[in-house]
Structure formats: structure tokens, C-alpha cells
Amino acid sequence: YPHMSVADNMGFALKIAGVNKTDIRAKVEEAAKMLDLTDYLDRKPKALSGGQRQRVAMGRAIVREPQVFL
């Protein structure tokens, strides 16, 4: 989602699922820390490198706590 910040990108699916904002923020921050994206949470995807964009995509999956991650 190019018009959203990294944090909003990572938390978007949770927002759609009706998760409260406090839980979304906690999960996004945890995933960002895991993926070394903490410094980039306020940036838009176009301001990131290709590798950082890939990590954002992984973060979108991680915050949903999937049973399997391929």
C-alpha cells in the first residue's frame, strides 16, 4: 500500500480484522524490531530500499501470527 506508512502497512490486516489499536501497535513494533525496521515505521514504502520493502511484506504476514510462514 504505497500511500500508507510502514507501520500502517504492517497493521492494516489487523485493523480490518477488528483488532484494537493498542494490540496492533504492539504487534507492529514487535515485528519491526524483529525485522530491523523500527527506524522506518513512519516512512512510506517508496522511501525504502527493495530489501526493506521485502521486510515490510514479511512484517505484514508476521503480525497476523500465522501457524505456517513460507
mmCIF file of C-alpha atoms in Angstrom:
data_model
loop_
_atom_site.group_PDB
_atom_site.id
_atom_site.type_symbol
_atom_site.label_atom_id
_atom_site.label_comp_id
_atom_site.label_asym_id
_atom_site.label_seq_id
_atom_site.Cartn_x
_atom_site.Cartn_y
_atom_site.Cartn_z
ATOM 1 C CA TYR A 1 0.000 0.000 0.000
ATOM 2 C CA PRO A 2 2.139 2.874 -1.265
ATOM 3 C CA HIS A 3 0.036 5.617 0.347
ATOM 4 C CA MET A 4 0.464 4.190 3.890
ATOM 5 C CA SER A 5 3.408 4.362 6.251
ATOM 6 C CA VAL A 6 5.353 1.202 7.047
ATOM 7 C CA ALA A 7 3.555 0.910 10.407
ATOM 8 C CA ASP A 8 0.139 1.299 8.763
ATOM 9 C CA ASN A 9 1.097 -1.238 6.092
ATOM 10 C CA MET A 10 2.085 -3.815 8.660
ATOM 11 C CA GLY A 11 -1.011 -3.274 10.791
ATOM 12 C CA PHE A 12 -3.589 -2.958 8.019
ATOM 13 C CA ALA A 13 -4.817 -6.583 8.059
ATOM 14 C CA LEU A 14 -5.208 -6.424 11.833
ATOM 15 C CA LYS A 15 -7.214 -3.212 11.546
ATOM 16 C CA ILE A 16 -9.537 -4.849 9.005
ATOM 17 C CA ALA A 17 -9.905 -7.840 11.369
ATOM 18 C CA GLY A 18 -11.086 -5.503 14.141
ATOM 19 C CA VAL A 19 -8.066 -5.780 16.435
ATOM 20 C CA ASN A 20 -7.806 -2.845 18.856
ATOM 21 C CA LYS A 21 -5.210 -0.145 18.212
ATOM 22 C CA THR A 22 -3.105 -0.953 21.278
ATOM 23 C CA ASP A 23 -2.668 -4.570 20.201
ATOM 24 C CA ILE A 24 -1.944 -3.530 16.616
ATOM 25 C CA ARG A 25 0.755 -1.123 17.746
ATOM 26 C CA ALA A 26 2.362 -3.751 20.000
ATOM 27 C CA LYS A 27 2.413 -6.389 17.252
ATOM 28 C CA VAL A 28 3.745 -3.945 14.659
ATOM 29 C CA GLU A 29 6.508 -2.765 16.984
ATOM 30 C CA GLU A 30 7.461 -6.358 17.829
ATOM 31 C CA ALA A 31 7.622 -7.355 14.153
ATOM 32 C CA ALA A 32 9.524 -4.168 13.256
ATOM 33 C CA LYS A 33 12.095 -4.894 15.932
ATOM 34 C CA MET A 34 12.438 -8.481 14.705
ATOM 35 C CA LEU A 35 12.943 -7.281 11.112
ATOM 36 C CA ASP A 36 15.120 -4.253 11.980
ATOM 37 C CA LEU A 37 12.511 -1.802 10.652
ATOM 38 C CA THR A 38 11.948 0.258 13.799
ATOM 39 C CA ASP A 39 13.636 3.354 12.352
ATOM 40 C CA TYR A 40 11.444 3.199 9.238
ATOM 41 C CA LEU A 41 7.930 2.892 10.699
ATOM 42 C CA ASP A 42 6.953 6.459 9.739
ATOM 43 C CA ARG A 43 8.273 6.267 6.180
ATOM 44 C CA LYS A 44 6.327 5.446 3.034
ATOM 45 C CA PRO A 45 7.349 2.363 1.031
ATOM 46 C CA LYS A 46 8.754 4.449 -1.840
ATOM 47 C CA ALA A 47 11.398 5.810 0.570
ATOM 48 C CA LEU A 48 12.697 2.299 1.312
ATOM 49 C CA SER A 49 15.172 0.074 -0.489
ATOM 50 C CA GLY A 50 13.994 -3.094 -2.196
ATOM 51 C CA GLY A 51 15.170 -5.261 0.684
ATOM 52 C CA GLN A 52 13.422 -3.074 3.232
ATOM 53 C CA ARG A 53 10.206 -3.337 1.221
ATOM 54 C CA GLN A 54 10.515 -7.116 1.303
ATOM 55 C CA ARG A 55 10.906 -6.993 5.086
ATOM 56 C CA VAL A 56 7.756 -4.865 5.318
ATOM 57 C CA ALA A 57 5.919 -7.547 3.334
ATOM 58 C CA MET A 58 7.204 -10.190 5.747
ATOM 59 C CA GLY A 59 6.117 -7.979 8.649
ATOM 60 C CA ARG A 60 2.572 -7.848 7.265
ATOM 61 C CA ALA A 61 2.486 -11.631 7.481
ATOM 62 C CA ILE A 62 4.236 -11.904 10.857
ATOM 63 C CA VAL A 63 1.848 -9.571 12.706
ATOM 64 C CA ARG A 64 -1.019 -11.927 11.874
ATOM 65 C CA GLU A 65 0.794 -14.709 13.763
ATOM 66 C CA PRO A 66 0.351 -17.421 11.121
ATOM 67 C CA GLN A 67 0.756 -21.078 12.009
ATOM 68 C CA VAL A 68 2.929 -21.556 8.922
ATOM 69 C CA PHE A 69 5.107 -18.970 7.209
ATOM 70 C CA LEU A 70 6.528 -19.877 3.787
#
